[in-house]
Every structure is written in structure tokens, then in C-alpha cells.
XYZ file of N, CA and C in Angstrom:
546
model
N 0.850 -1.185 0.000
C 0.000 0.000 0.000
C 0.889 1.239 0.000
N 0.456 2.515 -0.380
C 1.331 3.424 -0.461
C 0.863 4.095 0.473
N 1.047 3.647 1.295
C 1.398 4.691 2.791
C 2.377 4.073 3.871
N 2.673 5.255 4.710
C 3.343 5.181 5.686
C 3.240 4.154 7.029
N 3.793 3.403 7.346
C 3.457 2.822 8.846
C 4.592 2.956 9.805
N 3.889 3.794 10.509
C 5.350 4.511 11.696
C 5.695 3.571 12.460
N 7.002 3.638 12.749
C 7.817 2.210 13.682
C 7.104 2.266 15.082
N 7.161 1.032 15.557
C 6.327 1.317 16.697
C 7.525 1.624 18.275
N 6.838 1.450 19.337
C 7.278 2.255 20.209
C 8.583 1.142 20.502
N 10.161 1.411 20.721
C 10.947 0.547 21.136
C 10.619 -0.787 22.127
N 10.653 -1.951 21.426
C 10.459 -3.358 22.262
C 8.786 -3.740 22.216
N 7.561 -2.697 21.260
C 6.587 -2.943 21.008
C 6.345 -4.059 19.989
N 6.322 -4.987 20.004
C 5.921 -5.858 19.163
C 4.584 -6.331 18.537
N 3.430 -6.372 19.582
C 2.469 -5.850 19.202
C 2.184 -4.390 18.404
N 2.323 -3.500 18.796
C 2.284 -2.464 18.423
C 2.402 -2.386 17.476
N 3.635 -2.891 16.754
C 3.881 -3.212 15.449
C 3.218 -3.779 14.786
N 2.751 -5.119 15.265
C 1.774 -5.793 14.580
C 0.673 -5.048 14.042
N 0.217 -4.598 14.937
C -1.307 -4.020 15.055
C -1.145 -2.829 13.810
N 0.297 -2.087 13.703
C 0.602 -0.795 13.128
C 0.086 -1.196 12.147
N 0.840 -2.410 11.524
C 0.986 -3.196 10.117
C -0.490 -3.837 9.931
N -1.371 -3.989 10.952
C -2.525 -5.082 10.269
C -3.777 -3.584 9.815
N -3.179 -2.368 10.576
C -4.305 -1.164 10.918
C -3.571 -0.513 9.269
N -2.552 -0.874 8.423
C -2.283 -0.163 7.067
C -3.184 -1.229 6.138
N -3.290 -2.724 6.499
C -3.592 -3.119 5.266
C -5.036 -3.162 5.579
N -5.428 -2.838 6.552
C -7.523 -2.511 6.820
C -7.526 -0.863 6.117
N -6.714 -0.333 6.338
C -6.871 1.293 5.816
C -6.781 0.894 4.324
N -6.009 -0.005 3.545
C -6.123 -0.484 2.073
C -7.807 -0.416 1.010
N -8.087 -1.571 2.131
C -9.338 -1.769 1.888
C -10.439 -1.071 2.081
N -10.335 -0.502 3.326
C -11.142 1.193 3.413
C -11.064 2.055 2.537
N -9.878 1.710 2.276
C -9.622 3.483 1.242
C -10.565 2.847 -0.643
N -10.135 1.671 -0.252
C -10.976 1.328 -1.878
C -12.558 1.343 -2.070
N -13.200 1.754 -1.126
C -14.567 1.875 -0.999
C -14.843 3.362 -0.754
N -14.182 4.156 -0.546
C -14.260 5.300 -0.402
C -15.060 6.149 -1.337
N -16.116 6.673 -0.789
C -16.937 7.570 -1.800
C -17.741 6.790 -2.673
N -18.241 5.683 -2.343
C -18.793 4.438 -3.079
C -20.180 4.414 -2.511
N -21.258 4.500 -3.111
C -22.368 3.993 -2.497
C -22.755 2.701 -2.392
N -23.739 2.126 -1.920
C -24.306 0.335 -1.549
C -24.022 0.067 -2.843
N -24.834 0.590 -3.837
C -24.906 -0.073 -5.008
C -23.495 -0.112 -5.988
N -22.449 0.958 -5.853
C -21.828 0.628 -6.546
C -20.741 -0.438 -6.165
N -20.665 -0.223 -4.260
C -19.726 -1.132 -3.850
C -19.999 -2.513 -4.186
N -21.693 -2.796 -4.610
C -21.974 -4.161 -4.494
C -21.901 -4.802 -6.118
N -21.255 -4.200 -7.105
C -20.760 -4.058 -8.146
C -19.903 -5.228 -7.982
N -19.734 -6.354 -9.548
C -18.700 -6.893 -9.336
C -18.208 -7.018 -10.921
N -17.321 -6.063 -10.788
C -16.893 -5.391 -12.513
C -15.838 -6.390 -12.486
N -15.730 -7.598 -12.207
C -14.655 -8.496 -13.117
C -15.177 -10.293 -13.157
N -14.239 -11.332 -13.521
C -15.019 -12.256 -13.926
C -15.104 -13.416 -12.374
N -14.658 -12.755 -11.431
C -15.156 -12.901 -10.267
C -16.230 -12.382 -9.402
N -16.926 -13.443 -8.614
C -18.313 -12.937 -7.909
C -17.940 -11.962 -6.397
N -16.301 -11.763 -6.466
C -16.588 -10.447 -5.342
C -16.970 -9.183 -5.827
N -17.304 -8.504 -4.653
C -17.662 -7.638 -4.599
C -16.416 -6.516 -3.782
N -16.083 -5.200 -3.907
C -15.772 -4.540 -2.872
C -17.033 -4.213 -1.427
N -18.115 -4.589 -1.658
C -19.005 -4.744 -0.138
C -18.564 -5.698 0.038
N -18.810 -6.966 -0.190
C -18.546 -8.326 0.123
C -17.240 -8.736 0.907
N -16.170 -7.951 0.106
C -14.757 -7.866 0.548
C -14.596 -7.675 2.460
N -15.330 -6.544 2.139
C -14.791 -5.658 3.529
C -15.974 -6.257 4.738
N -17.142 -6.897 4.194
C -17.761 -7.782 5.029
C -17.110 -9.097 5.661
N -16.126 -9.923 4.512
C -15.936 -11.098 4.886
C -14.486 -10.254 5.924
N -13.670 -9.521 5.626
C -12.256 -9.196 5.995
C -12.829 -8.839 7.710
N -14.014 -7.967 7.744
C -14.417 -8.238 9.341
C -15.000 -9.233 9.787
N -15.445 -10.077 9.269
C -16.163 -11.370 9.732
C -15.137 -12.240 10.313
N -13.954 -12.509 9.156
C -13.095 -13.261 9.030
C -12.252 -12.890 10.846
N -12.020 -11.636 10.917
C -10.988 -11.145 11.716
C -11.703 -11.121 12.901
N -13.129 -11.360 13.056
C -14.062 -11.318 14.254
C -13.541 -12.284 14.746
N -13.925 -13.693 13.453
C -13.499 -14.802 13.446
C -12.584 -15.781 14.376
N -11.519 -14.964 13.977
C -9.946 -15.637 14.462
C -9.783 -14.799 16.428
N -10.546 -14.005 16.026
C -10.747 -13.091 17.429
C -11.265 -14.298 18.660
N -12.557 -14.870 18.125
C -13.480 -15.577 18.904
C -12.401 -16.415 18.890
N -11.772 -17.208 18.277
C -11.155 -18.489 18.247
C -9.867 -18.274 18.899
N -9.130 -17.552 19.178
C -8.420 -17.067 20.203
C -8.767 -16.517 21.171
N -9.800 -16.140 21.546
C -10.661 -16.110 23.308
C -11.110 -17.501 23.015
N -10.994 -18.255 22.704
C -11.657 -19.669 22.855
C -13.637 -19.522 23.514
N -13.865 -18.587 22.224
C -15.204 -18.550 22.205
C -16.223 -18.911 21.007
N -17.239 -19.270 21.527
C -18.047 -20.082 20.341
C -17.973 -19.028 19.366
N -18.012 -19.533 17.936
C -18.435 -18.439 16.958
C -19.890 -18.013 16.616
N -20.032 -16.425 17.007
C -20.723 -15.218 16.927
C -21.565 -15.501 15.241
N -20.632 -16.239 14.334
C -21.375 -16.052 13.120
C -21.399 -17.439 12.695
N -22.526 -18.028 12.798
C -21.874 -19.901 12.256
C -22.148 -19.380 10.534
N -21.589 -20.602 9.654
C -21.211 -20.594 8.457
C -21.545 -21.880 8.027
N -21.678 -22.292 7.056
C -21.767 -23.791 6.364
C -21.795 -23.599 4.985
N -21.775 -24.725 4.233
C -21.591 -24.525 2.889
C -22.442 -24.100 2.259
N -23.806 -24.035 2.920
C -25.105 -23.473 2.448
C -25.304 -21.542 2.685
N -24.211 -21.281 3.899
C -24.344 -19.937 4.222
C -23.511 -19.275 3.987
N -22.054 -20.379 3.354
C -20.884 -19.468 3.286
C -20.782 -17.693 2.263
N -21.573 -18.109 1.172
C -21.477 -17.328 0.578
C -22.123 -16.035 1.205
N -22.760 -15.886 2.128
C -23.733 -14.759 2.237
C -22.470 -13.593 3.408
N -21.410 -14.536 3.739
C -20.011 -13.789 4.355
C -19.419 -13.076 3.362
N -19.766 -12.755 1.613
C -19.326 -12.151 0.952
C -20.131 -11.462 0.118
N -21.055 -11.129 0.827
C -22.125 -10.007 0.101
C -22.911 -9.570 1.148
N -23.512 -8.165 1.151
C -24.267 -7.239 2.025
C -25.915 -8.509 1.735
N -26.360 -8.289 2.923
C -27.677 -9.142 2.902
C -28.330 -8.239 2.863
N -30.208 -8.406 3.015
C -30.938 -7.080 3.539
C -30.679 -6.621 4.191
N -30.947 -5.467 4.970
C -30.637 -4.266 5.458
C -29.383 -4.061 5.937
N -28.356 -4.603 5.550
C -27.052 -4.430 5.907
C -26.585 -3.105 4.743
N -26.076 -2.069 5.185
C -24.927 -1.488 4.356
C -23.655 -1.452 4.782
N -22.994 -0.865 3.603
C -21.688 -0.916 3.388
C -21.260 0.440 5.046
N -21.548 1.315 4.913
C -21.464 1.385 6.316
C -21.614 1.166 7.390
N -22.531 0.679 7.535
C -22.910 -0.806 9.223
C -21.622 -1.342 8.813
N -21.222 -2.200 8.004
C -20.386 -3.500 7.942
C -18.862 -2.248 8.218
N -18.651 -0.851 7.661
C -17.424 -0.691 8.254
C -17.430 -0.123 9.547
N -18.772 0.020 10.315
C -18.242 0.342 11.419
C -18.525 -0.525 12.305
N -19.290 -2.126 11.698
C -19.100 -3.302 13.209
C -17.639 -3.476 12.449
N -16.765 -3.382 11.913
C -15.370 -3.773 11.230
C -14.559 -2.618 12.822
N -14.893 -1.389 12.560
C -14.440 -0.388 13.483
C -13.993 -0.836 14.754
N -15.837 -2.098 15.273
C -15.592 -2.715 16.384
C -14.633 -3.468 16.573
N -14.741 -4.378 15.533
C -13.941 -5.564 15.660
C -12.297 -5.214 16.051
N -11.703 -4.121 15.098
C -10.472 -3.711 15.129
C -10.225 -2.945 16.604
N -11.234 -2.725 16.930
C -11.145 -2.081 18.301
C -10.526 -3.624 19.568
N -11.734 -4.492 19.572
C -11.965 -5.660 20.112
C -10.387 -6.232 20.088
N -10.129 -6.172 18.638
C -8.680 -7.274 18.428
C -7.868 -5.813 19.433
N -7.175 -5.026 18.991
C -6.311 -4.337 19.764
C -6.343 -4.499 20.994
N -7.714 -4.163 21.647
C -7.936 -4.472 23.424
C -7.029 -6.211 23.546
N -7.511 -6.987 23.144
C -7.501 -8.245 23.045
C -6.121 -8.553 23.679
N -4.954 -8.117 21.939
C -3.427 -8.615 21.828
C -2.876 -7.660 22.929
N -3.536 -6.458 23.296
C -3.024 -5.572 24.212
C -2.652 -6.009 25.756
N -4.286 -7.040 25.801
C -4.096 -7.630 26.855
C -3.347 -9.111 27.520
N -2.981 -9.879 26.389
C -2.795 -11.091 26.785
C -0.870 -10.905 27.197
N -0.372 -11.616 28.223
C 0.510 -11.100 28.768
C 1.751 -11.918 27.798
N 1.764 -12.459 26.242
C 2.572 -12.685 25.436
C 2.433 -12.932 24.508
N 2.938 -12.158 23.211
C 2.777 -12.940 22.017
C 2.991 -14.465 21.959
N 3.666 -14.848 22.736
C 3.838 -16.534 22.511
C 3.098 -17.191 23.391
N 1.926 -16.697 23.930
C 0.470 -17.133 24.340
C 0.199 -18.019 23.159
N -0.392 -19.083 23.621
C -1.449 -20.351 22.396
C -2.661 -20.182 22.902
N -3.580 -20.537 21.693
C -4.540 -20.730 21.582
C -5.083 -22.173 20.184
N -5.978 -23.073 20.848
C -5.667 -24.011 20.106
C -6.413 -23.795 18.917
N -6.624 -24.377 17.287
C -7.318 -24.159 16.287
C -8.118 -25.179 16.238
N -9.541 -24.211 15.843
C -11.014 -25.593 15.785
C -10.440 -26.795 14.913
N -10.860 -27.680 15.264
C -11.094 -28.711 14.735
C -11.371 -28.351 12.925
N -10.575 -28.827 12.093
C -11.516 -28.564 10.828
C -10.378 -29.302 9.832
N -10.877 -29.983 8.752
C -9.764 -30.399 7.878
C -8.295 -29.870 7.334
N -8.320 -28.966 7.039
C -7.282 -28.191 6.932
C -6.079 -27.469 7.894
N -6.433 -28.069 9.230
C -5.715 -27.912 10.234
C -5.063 -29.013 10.560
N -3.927 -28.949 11.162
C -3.282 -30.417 12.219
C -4.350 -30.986 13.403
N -4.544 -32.281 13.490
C -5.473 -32.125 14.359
C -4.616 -31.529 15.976
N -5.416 -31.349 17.003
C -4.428 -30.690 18.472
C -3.362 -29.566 18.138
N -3.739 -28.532 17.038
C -2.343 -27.739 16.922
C -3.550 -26.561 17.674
N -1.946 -25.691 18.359
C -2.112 -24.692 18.797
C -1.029 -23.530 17.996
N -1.542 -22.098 18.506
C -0.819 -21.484 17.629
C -0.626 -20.254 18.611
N 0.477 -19.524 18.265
C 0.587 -18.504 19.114
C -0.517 -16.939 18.500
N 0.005 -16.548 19.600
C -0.931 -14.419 19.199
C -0.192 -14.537 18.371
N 1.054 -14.325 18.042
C 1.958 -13.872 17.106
C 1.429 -14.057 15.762
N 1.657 -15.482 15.849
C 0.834 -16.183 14.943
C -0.601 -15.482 14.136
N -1.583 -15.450 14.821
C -2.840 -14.569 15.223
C -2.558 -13.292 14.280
N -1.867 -12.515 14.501
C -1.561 -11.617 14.283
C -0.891 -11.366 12.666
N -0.289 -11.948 12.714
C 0.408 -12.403 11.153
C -0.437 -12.578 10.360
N -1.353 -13.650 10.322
C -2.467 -14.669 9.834
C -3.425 -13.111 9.481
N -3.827 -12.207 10.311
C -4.946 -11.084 10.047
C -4.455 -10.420 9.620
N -2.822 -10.259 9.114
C -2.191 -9.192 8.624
C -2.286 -10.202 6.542
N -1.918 -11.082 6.765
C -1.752 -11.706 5.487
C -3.579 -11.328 4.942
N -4.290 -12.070 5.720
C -5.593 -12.394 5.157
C -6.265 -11.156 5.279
N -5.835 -9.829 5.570
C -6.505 -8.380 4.864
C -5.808 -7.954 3.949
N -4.210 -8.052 3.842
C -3.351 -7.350 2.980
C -4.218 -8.616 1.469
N -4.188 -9.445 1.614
C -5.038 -10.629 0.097
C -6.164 -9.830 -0.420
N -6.897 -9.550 0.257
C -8.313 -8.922 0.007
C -7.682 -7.632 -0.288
N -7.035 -6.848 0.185
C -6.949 -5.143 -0.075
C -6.689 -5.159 -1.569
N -5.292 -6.523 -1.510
C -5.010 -6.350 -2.759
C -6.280 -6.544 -4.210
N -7.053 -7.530 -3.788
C -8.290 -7.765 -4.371
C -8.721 -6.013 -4.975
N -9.334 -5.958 -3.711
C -9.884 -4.626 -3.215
C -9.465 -3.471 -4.661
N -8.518 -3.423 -4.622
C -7.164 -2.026 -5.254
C -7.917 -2.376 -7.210
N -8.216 -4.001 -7.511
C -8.013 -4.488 -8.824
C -9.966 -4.104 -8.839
N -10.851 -4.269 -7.908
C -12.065 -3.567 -8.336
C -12.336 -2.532 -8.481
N -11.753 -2.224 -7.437
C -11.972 -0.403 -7.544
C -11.710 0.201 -9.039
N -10.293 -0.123 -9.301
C -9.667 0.624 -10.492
C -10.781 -0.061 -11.515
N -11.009 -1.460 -11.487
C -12.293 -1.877 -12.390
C -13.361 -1.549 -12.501
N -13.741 -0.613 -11.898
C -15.005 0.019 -11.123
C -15.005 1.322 -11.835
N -13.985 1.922 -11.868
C -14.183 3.235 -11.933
C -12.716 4.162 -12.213
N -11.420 3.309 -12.402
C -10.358 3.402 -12.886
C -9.206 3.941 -11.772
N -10.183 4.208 -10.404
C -9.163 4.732 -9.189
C -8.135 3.971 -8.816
N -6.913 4.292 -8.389
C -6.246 3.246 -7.778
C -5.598 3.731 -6.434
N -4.802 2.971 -5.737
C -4.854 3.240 -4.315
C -4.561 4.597 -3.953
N -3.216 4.965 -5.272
C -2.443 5.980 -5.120
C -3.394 7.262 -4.970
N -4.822 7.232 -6.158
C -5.625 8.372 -5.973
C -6.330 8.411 -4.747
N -6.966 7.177 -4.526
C -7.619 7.152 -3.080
C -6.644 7.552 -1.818
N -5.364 7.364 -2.051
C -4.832 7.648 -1.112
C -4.902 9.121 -0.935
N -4.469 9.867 -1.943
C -4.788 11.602 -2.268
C -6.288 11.835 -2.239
N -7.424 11.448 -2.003
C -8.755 11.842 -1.912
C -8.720 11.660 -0.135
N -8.376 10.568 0.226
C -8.419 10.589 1.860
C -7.559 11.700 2.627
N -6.308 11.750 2.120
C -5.829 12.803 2.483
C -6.336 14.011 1.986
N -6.607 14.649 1.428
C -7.224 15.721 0.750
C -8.891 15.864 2.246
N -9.785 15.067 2.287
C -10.783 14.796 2.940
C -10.440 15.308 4.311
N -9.411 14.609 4.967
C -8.983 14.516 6.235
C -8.546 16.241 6.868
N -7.753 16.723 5.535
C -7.326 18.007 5.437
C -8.720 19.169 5.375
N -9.721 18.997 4.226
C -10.528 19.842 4.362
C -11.914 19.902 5.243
């Protein structure tokens, strides 16, 4: 992304983390920018995302890994019959509800890694095919994992937009700043 992420505070490691996972959520924010329901729910290429859909599943997803590191039931069940509806606005959902329970969530995770007294804290992973069975994984871990799996989508994100409407990060980046300023 073309912006800045300031070093974090000496021996912050979290901090860092969080610096780095809070540039590639600002990615994906910035590609919806100035977008209404309908155009975000646009899917100008030969894939069925959407930029709504995107920034729905990227907080779902990150709620997700949240619950599963408090070792709490999941808030949103899913199945192969519901998966898809984690990547598109349902009824009365908009694209702003979904970025500001996202707001929450990013709030939630920070409190979270803020609080646990080590990145090399475990937490074990559900049960599910694609896992080891009995593996545990650290925050660190945690942390990495929400940094990869928003920076995937932003990048998504960057290839609709410009498909959308020819913007790319670099302009969105100069419209947010420009915004912020006036």
C-alpha cells in the first residue's frame, strides 16, 4: 500500500503488529471510499466479489480468528449453504454498518493482543480439515495470519476499484488525504 506505517514504540511488538494489520484494513477502506451500496456491491470483473462483500468477509473473518483465540463459540456460524452470504451485504445491511461493526472488531482485536501477557500465548485451532489435528498457535501467529488475510483482500480490493471506476490506491490515497485536510 502506499502509505506510511510509523515504527512502533521501542520493544513494542504488538504495536507493530497491530501498526501493520491497521495499514492493510486502511487499504481496503480506502478502496470503498466515496462508493455507495450499489456501486460497492458491483462486481466489474469475472469474479463474484464484490468490494461490499470484501470488507464484510475481511471483518467477519478477523471477528473470526478473534473468537477463536478467546476460545469462544463463533458469533457467526457458516456452512456450505451460508458461506457465501459472508461475501455479500444481505438485507438491510450497508456498506457502512459492515465498516463500522469492522471499526468494532479492530477495536476488540487491539484491546484483546493488548491484553494477553505474550505474544507466545497459544490458543488451540477448531477442529476442521485443513488444520493439524491438536495444533495450537501462538498471538503472534494470530496476528500475522490477520495481517496476510486483509493485505489478500486489499489487494483484491485495489483491482475492483480501479475496475469500477479506474481509481487506484495511489488516488484514493490523495482523496483521503485531501478529505482529512478539508
Amino acid at each position: 500500500m502506499p502509505t506510511y506505517v510509523p515504527a512502533e514504540a521501542h520493544g513494542d511488538e504488538a504495536g507493530a503488529l497491530l501498526a501493520f494489520l491497521e495499514a492493510q484494513r486502511g487499504g481496503l477502506r480506502r478502496a470503498v471510499l466515496g462508493l455507495t451500496d450499489d456501486r460497492a456491491n458491483e462486481r466489474p470483473s469475472a469474479s463474484e466479489l464484490s468490494l461490499a462483500g470484501l470488507v464484510k468477509h475481511v471483518a467477519q473473518t478477523e471477528q473470526g480468528w478473534l473468537e477463536i483465540a478467546q476460545e469462544l463459540p463463533p458469533s457467526i456460524e457458516r456452512n456450505q449453504d451460508t458461506w457465501h452470504l459472508g461475501f455479500q451485504l444481505e438485507d438491510g445491511e450497508t456498506l457502512a454498518g459492515v465498516l463500522t461493526f469492522w471499526d468494532d472488531v479492530a477495536r476488540r482485536t487491539e484491546e484483546f493482543l493488548r491484553s494477553v501477557p505474550s505474544l507466545d500465548d497459544t490458543f488451540p485451532l477448531p477442529e476442521a480439515p485443513w488444520f493439524p489435528p491438536q495444533t495450537r498457535q501462538s498471538m503472534r501467529w494470530l496476528m500475522l495470519h490477520l495481517i496476510e488475510e486483509t493485505a489478500r483482500h486489499a489487494g483484491h480490493a485495489d483491482i475492483l476499484r480501479e475496475s469500477l471506476d479506474g481509481k487506484t490506491a495511489f488516488v484514493l490515497v490523495d482523496e483521503e488525504r485531501a478529505a482529512q485536510q478539508g
